[in-house]
PDB file of C-alpha atoms in Angstrom:
ATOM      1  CA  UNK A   1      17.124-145.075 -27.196  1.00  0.00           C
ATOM      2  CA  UNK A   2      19.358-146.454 -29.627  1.00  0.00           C
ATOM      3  CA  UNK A   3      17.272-149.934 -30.741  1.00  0.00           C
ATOM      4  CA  UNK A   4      14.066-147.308 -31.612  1.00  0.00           C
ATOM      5  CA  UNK A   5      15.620-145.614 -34.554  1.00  0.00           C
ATOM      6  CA  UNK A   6      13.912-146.253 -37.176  1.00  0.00           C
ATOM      7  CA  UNK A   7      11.012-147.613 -35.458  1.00  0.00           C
ATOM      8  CA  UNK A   8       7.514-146.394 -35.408  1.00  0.00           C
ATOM      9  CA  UNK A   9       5.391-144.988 -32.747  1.00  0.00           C
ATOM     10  CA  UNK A  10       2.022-143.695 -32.220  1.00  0.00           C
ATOM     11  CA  UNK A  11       1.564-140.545 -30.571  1.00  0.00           C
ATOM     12  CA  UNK A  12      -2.650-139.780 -29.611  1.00  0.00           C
ATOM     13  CA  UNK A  13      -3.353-136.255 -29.099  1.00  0.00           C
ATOM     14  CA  UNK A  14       0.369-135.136 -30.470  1.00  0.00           C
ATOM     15  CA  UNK A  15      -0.641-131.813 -31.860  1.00  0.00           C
ATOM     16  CA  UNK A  16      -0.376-129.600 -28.292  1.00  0.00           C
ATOM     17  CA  UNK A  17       0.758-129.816 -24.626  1.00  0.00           C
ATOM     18  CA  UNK A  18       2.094-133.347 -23.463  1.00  0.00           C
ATOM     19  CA  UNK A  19       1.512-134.815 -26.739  1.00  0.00           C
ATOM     20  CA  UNK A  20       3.380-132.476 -29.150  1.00  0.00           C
ATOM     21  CA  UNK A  21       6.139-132.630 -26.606  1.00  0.00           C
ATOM     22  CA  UNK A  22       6.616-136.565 -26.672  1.00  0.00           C
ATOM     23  CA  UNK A  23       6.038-136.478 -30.421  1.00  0.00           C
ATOM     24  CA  UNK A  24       8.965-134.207 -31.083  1.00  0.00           C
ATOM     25  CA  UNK A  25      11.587-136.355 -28.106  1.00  0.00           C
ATOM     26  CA  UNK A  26      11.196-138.890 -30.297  1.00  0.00           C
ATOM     27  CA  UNK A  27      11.436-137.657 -33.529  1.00  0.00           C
ATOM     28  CA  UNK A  28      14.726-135.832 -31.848  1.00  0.00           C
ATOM     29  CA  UNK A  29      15.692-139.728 -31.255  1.00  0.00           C
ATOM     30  CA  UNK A  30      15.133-140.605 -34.477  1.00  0.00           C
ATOM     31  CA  UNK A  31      11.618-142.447 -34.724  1.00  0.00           C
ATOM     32  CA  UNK A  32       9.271-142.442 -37.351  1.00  0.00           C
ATOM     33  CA  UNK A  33       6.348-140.905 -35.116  1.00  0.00           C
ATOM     34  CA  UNK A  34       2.693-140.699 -36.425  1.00  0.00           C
ATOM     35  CA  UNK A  35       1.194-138.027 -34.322  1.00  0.00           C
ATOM     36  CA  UNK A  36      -2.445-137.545 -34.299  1.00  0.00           C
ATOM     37  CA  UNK A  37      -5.036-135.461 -33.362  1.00  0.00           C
ATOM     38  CA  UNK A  38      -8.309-133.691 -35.098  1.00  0.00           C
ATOM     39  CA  UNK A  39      -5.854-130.436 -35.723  1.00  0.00           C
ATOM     40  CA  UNK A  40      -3.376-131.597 -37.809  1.00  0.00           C
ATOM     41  CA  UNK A  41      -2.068-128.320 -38.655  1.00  0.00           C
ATOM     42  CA  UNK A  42      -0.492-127.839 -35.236  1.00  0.00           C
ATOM     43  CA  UNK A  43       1.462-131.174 -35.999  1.00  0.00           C
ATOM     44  CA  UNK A  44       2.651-130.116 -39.674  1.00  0.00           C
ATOM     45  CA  UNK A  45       3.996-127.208 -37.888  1.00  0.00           C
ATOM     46  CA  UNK A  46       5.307-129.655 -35.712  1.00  0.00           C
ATOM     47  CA  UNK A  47       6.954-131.550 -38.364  1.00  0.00           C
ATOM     48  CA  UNK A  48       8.131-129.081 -40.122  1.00  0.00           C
ATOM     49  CA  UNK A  49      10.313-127.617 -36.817  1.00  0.00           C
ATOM     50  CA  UNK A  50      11.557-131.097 -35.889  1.00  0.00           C
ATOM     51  CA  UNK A  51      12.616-131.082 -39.810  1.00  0.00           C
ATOM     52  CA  UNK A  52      14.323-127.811 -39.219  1.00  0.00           C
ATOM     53  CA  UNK A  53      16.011-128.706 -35.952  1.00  0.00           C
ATOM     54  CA  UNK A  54      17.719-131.239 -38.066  1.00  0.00           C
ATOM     55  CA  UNK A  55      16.715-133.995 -36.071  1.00  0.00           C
ATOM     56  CA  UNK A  56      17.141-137.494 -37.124  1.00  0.00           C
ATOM     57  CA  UNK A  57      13.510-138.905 -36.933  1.00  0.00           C
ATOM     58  CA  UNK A  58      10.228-137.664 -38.678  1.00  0.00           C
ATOM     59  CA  UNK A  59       6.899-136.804 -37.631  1.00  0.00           C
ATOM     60  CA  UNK A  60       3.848-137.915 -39.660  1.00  0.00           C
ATOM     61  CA  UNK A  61       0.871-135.770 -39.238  1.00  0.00           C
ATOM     62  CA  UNK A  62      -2.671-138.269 -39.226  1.00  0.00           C
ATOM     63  CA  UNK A  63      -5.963-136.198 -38.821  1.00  0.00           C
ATOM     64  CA  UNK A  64      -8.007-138.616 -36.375  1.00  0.00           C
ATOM     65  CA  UNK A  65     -10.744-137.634 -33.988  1.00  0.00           C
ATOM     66  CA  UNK A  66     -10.304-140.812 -30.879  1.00  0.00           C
ATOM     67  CA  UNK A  67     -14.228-139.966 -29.951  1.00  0.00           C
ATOM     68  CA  UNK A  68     -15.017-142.087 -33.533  1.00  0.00           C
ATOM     69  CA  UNK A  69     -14.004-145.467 -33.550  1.00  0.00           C
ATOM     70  CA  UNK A  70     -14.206-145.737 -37.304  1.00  0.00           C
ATOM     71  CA  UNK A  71     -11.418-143.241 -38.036  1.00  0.00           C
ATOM     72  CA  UNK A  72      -9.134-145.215 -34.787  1.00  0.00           C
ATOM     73  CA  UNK A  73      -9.626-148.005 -37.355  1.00  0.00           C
ATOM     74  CA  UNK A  74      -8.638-146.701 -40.468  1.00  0.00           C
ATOM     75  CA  UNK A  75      -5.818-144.954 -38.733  1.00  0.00           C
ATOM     76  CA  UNK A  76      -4.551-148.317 -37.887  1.00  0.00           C
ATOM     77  CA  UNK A  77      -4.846-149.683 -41.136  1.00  0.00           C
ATOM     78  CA  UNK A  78      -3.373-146.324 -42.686  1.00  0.00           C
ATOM     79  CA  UNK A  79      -0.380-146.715 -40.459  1.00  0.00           C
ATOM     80  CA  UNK A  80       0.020-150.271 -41.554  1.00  0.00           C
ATOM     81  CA  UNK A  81      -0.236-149.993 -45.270  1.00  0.00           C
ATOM     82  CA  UNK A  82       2.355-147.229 -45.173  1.00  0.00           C
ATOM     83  CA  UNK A  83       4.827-148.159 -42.461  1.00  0.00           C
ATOM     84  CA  UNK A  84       3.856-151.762 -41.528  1.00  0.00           C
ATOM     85  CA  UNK A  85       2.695-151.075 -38.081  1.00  0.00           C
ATOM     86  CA  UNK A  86       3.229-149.794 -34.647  1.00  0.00           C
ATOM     87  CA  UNK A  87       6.280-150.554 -32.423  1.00  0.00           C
ATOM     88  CA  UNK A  88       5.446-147.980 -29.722  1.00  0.00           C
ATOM     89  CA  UNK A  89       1.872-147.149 -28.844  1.00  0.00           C
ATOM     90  CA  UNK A  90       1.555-143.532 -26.471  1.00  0.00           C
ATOM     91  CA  UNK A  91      -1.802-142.735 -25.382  1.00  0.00           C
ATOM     92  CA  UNK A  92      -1.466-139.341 -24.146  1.00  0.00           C
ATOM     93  CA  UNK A  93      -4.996-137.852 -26.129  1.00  0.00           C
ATOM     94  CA  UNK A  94      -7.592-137.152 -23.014  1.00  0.00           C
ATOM     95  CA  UNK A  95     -10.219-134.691 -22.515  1.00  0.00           C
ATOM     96  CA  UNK A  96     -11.998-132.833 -19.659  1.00  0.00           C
ATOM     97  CA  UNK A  97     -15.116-131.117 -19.382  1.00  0.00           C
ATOM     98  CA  UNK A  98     -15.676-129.227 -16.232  1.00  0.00           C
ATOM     99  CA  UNK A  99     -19.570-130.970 -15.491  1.00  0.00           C
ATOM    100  CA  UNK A 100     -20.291-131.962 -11.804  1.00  0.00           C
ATOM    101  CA  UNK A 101     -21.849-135.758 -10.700  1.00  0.00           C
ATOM    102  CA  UNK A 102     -24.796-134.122  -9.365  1.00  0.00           C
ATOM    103  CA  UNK A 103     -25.684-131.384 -12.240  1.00  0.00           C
ATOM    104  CA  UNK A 104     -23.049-132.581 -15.440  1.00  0.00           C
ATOM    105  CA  UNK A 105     -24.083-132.989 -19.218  1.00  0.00           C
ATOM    106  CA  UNK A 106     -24.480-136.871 -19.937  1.00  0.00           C
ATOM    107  CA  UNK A 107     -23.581-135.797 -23.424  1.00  0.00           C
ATOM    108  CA  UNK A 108     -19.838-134.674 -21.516  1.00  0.00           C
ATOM    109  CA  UNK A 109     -20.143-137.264 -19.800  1.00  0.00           C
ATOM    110  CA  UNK A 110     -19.774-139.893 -22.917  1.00  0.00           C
ATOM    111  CA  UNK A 111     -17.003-137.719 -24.360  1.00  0.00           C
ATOM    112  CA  UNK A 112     -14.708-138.235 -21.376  1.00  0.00           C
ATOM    113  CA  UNK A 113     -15.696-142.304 -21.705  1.00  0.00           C
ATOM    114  CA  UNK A 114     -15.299-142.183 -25.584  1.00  0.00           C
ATOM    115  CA  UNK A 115     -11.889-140.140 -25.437  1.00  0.00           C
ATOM    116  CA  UNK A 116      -9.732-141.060 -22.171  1.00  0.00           C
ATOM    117  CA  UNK A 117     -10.928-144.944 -22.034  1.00  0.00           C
ATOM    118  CA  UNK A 118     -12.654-145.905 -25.627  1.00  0.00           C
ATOM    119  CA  UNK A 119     -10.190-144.975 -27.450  1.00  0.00           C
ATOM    120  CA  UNK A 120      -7.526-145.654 -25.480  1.00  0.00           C
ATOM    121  CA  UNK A 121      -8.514-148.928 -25.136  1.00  0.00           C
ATOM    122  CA  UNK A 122      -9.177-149.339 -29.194  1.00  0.00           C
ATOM    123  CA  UNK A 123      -5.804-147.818 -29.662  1.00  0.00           C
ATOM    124  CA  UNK A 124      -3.901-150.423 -27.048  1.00  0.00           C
ATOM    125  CA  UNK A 125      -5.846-153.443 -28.492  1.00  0.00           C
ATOM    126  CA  UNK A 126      -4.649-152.238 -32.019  1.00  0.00           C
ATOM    127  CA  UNK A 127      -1.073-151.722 -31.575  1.00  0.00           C
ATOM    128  CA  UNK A 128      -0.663-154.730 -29.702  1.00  0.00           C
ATOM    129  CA  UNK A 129      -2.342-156.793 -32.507  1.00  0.00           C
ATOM    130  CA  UNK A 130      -0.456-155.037 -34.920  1.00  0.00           C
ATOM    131  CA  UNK A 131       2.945-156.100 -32.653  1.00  0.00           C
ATOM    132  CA  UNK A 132       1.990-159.681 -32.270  1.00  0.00           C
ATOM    133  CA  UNK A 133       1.425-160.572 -36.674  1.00  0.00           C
ATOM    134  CA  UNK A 134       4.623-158.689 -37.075  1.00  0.00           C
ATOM    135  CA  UNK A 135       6.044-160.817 -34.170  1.00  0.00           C
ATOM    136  CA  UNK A 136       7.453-157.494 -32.490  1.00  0.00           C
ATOM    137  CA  UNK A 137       8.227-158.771 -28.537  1.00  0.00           C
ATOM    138  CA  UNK A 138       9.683-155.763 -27.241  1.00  0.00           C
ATOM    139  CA  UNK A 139       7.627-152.876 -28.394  1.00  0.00           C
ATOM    140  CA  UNK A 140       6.183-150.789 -25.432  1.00  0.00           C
ATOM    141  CA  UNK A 141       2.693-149.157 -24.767  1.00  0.00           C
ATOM    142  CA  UNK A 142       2.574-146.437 -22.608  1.00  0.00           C
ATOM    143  CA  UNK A 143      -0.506-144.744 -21.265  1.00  0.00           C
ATOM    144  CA  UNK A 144      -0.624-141.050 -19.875  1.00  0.00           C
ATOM    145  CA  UNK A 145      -2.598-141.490 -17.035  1.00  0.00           C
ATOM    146  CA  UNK A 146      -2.677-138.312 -14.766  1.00  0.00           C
ATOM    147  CA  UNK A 147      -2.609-138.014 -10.424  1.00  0.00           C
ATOM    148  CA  UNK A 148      -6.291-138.084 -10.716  1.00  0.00           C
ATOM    149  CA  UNK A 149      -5.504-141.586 -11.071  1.00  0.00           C
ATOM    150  CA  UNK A 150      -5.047-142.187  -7.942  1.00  0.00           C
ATOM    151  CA  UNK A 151      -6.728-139.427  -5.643  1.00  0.00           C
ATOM    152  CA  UNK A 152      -9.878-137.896  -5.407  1.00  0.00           C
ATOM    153  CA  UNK A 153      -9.217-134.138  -5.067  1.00  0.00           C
ATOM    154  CA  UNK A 154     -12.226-131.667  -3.579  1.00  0.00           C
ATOM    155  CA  UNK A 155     -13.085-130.033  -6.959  1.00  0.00           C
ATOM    156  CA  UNK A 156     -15.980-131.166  -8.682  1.00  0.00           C
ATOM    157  CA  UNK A 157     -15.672-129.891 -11.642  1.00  0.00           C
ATOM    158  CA  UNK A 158     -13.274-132.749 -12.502  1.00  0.00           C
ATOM    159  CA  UNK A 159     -14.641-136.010 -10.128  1.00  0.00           C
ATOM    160  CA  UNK A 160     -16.244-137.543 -13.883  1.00  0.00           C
ATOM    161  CA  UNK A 161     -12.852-136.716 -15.230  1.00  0.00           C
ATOM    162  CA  UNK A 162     -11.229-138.396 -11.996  1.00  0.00           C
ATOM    163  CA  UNK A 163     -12.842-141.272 -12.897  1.00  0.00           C
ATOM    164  CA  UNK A 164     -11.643-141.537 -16.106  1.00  0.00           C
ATOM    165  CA  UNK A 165      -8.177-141.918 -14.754  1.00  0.00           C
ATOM    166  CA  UNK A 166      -9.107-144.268 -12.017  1.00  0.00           C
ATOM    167  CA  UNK A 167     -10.350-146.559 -15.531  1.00  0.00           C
ATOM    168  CA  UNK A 168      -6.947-145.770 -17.118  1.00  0.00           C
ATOM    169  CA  UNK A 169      -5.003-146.888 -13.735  1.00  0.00           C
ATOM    170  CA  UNK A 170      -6.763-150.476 -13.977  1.00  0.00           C
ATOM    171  CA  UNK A 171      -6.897-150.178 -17.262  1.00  0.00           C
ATOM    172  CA  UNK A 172      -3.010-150.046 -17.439  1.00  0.00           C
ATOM    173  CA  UNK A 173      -2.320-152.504 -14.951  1.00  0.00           C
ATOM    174  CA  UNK A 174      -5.124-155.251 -16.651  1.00  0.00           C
ATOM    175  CA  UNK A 175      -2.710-154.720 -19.705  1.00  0.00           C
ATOM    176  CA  UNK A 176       0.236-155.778 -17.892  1.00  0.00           C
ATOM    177  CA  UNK A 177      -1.362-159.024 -16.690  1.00  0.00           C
ATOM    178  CA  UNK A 178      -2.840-160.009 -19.965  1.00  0.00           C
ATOM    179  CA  UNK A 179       0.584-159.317 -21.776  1.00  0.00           C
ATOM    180  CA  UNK A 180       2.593-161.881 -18.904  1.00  0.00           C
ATOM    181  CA  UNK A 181      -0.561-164.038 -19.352  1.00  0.00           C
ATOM    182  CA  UNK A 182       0.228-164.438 -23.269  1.00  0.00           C
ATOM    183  CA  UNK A 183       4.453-164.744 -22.349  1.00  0.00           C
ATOM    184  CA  UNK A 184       4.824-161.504 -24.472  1.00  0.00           C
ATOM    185  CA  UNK A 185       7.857-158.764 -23.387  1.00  0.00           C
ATOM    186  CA  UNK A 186       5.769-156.399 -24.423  1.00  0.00           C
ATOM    187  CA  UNK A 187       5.955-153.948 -21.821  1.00  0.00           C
ATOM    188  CA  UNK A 188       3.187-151.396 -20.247  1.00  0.00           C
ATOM    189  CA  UNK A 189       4.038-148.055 -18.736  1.00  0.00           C
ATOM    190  CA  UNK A 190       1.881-145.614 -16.815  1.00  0.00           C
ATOM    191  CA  UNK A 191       2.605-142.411 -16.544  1.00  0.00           C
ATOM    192  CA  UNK A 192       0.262-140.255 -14.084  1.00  0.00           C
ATOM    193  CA  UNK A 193       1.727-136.260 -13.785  1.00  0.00           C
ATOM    194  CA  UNK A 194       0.283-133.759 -11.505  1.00  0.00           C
ATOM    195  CA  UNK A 195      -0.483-130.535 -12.484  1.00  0.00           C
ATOM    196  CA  UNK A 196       1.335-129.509 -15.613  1.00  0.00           C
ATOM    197  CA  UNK A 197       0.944-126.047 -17.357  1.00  0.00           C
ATOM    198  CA  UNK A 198      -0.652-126.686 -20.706  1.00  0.00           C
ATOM    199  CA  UNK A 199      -3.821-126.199 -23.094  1.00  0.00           C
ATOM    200  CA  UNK A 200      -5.268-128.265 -20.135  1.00  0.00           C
ATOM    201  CA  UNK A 201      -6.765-125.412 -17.618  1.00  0.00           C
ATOM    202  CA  UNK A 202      -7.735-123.112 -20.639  1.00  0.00           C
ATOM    203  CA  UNK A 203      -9.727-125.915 -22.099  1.00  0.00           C
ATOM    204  CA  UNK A 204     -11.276-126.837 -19.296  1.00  0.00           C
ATOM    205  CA  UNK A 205     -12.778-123.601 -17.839  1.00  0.00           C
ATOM    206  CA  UNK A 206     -13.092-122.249 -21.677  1.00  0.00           C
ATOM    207  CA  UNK A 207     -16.183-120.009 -20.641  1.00  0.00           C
ATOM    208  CA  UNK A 208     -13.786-118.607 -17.751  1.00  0.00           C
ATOM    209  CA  UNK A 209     -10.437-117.480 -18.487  1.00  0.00           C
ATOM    210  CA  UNK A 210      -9.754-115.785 -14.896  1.00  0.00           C
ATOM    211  CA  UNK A 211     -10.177-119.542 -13.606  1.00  0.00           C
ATOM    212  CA  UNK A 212      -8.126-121.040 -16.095  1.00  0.00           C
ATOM    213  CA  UNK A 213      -5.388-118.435 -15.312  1.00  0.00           C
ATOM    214  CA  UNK A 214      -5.485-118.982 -11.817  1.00  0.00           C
ATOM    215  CA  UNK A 215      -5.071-122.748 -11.436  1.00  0.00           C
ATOM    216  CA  UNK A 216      -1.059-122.076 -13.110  1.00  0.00           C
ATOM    217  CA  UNK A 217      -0.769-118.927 -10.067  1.00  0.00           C
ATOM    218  CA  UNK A 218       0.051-120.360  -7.145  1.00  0.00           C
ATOM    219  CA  UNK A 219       3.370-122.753  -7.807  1.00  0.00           C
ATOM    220  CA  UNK A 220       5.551-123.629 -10.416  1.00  0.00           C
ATOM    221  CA  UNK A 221       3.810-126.526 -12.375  1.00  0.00           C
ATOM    222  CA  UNK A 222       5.633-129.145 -14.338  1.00  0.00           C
ATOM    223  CA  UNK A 223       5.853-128.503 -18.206  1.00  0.00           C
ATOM    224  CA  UNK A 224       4.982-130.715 -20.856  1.00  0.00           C
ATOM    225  CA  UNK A 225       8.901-131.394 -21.825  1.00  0.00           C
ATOM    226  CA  UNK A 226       9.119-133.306 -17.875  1.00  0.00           C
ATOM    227  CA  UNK A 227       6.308-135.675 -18.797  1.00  0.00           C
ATOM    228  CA  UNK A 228       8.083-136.533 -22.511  1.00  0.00           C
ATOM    229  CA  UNK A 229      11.181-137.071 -20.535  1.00  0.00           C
ATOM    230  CA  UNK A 230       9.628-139.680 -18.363  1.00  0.00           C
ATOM    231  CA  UNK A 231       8.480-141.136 -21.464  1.00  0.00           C
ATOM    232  CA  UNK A 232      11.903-141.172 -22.803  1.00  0.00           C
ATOM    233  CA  UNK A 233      13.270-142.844 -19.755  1.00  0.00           C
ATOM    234  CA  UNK A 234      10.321-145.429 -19.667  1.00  0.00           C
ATOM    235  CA  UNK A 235      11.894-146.503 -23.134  1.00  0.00           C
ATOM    236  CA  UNK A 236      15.348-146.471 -22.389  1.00  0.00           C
ATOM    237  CA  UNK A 237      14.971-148.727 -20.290  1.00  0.00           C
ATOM    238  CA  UNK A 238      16.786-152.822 -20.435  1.00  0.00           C
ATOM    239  CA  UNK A 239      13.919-154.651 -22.254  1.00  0.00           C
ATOM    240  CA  UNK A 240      14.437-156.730 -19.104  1.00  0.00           C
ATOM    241  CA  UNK A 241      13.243-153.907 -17.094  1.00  0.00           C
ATOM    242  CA  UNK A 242       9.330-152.977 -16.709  1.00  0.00           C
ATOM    243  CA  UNK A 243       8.610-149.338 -15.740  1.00  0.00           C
ATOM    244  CA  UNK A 244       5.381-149.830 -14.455  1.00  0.00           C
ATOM    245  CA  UNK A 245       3.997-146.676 -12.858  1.00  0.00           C
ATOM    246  CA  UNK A 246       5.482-143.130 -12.778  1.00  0.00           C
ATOM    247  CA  UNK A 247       3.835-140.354 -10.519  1.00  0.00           C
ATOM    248  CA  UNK A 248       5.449-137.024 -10.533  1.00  0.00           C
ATOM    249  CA  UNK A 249       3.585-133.720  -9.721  1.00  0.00           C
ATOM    250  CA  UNK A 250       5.291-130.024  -8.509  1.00  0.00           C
ATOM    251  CA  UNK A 251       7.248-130.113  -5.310  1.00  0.00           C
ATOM    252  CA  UNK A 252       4.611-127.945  -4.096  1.00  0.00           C
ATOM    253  CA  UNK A 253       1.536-129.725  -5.061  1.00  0.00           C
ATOM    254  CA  UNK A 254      -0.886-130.741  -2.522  1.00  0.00           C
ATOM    255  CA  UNK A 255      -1.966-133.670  -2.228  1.00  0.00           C
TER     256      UNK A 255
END
């Protein structure tokens, strides 16, 4: 991790769970990290432990909400008026709203879109064109993807949300082609986790907290600090060396 001191990242969605967790690795490895979300208090709390901790990086708290592409915009342009531009681009920020295919909200519906691919999307396209005028080759864009990635599980509260992640999978992989395409080393990482115990099952079934509880009962989950390491490793490795796709869930998860 030694070439990214000093260098700046992007962190969506940095002010809780997975986010806050990658945010604060890297400060620990001495990045300048921009961490957004639309509660930036939770990341100037942030900031202010990674300050205490001592460690060797800093965290920049950005209010953005992803769902508006206006404020992605001036994010980017905030980001490169102060510190140049973006070196490392994480898209962790993703929503899920528990609404069925045959009976969900359309209005939910266009959140997941605007949130988990929209922005996403707006987010990659940015950093990378903030990479290329700066003539950065080896910076690194890494999207969070989840297991619902790549399997359809029998719940359907989440099948739109599943969806979302089957975009982000091909999403990911388009990314990869288009950067060999343009003979950049620019790489692109995916990183798809299983269940992990965060904000994620409280969010979700926010009108039913005996739900929520439940889906963290019945095996040890992963925590947010495993996904941030897989980050970290993603990084670390030889510019030479493409991480393409990580999938890691609980020993006990099924499937």
């Amino acid at each position: 991790m030694d070439r990214w001191k000093g260098r700046v990242a992007l962190v969506t969605g940095a002010s809780v769970g997975i986010g806050a967790a990658i945010a604060k690795e890297l400060v620990r490895f001495g990045m300048k990290v921009v961490g957004c979300a639309r509660d930036v208090d939770k990341i100037k709390n942030l900031a202010t432990e990674c300050q205490s901790s001592g460690y060797s990086g800093v965290l920049i708290p950005f209010k953005c909400d992803l769902s508006n592409v206006e404020e992605i915009q001036s994010m980017f342009t905030a980001i490169k008026k102060e510190h140049k531009g973006v070196d490392v681009c994480i898209n962790n920020a993703g929503v899920a709203h528990p609404e069925p295919l045959l009976s969900g909200k359309t209005s939910a519906w266009k959140n997941m879109l605007d949130v988990n691919i929209v922005a996403l999307s707006i987010c990659t396209r940015e950093a990378y064109q903030s990479m290329k005028e700066r003539n950065i080759d080896d910076g690194h864009i890494i999207n969070i993807n989840s297991m619902s990635g790549h399997r359809i599980t029998f719940n359907a509260d989440v099948h739109f949300y599943t969806a979302t992640k089957f975009a982000v999978t091909a999403l990911t992989e388009g990314l990869r082609q288009e950067l060999r395409e343009a003979k950049s080393h620019i790489r692109a990482t995916g990183i798809s986790p299983g269940l992990v115990e965060t904000e994620f099952a409280p969010r979700l079934y926010s009108q039913n907290p005996e739900k929520a509880a439940s889906a963290y009962s019945h095996y040890k989950a992963l925590e947010a600090i495993d996904v941030a390491n897989a980050v970290i490793y993603a990084l670390s490795a030889p510019p030479h060396v493409q991480i393409g796709d990580v999938q890691m869930r609980p020993v006990e998860q099924v499937p």
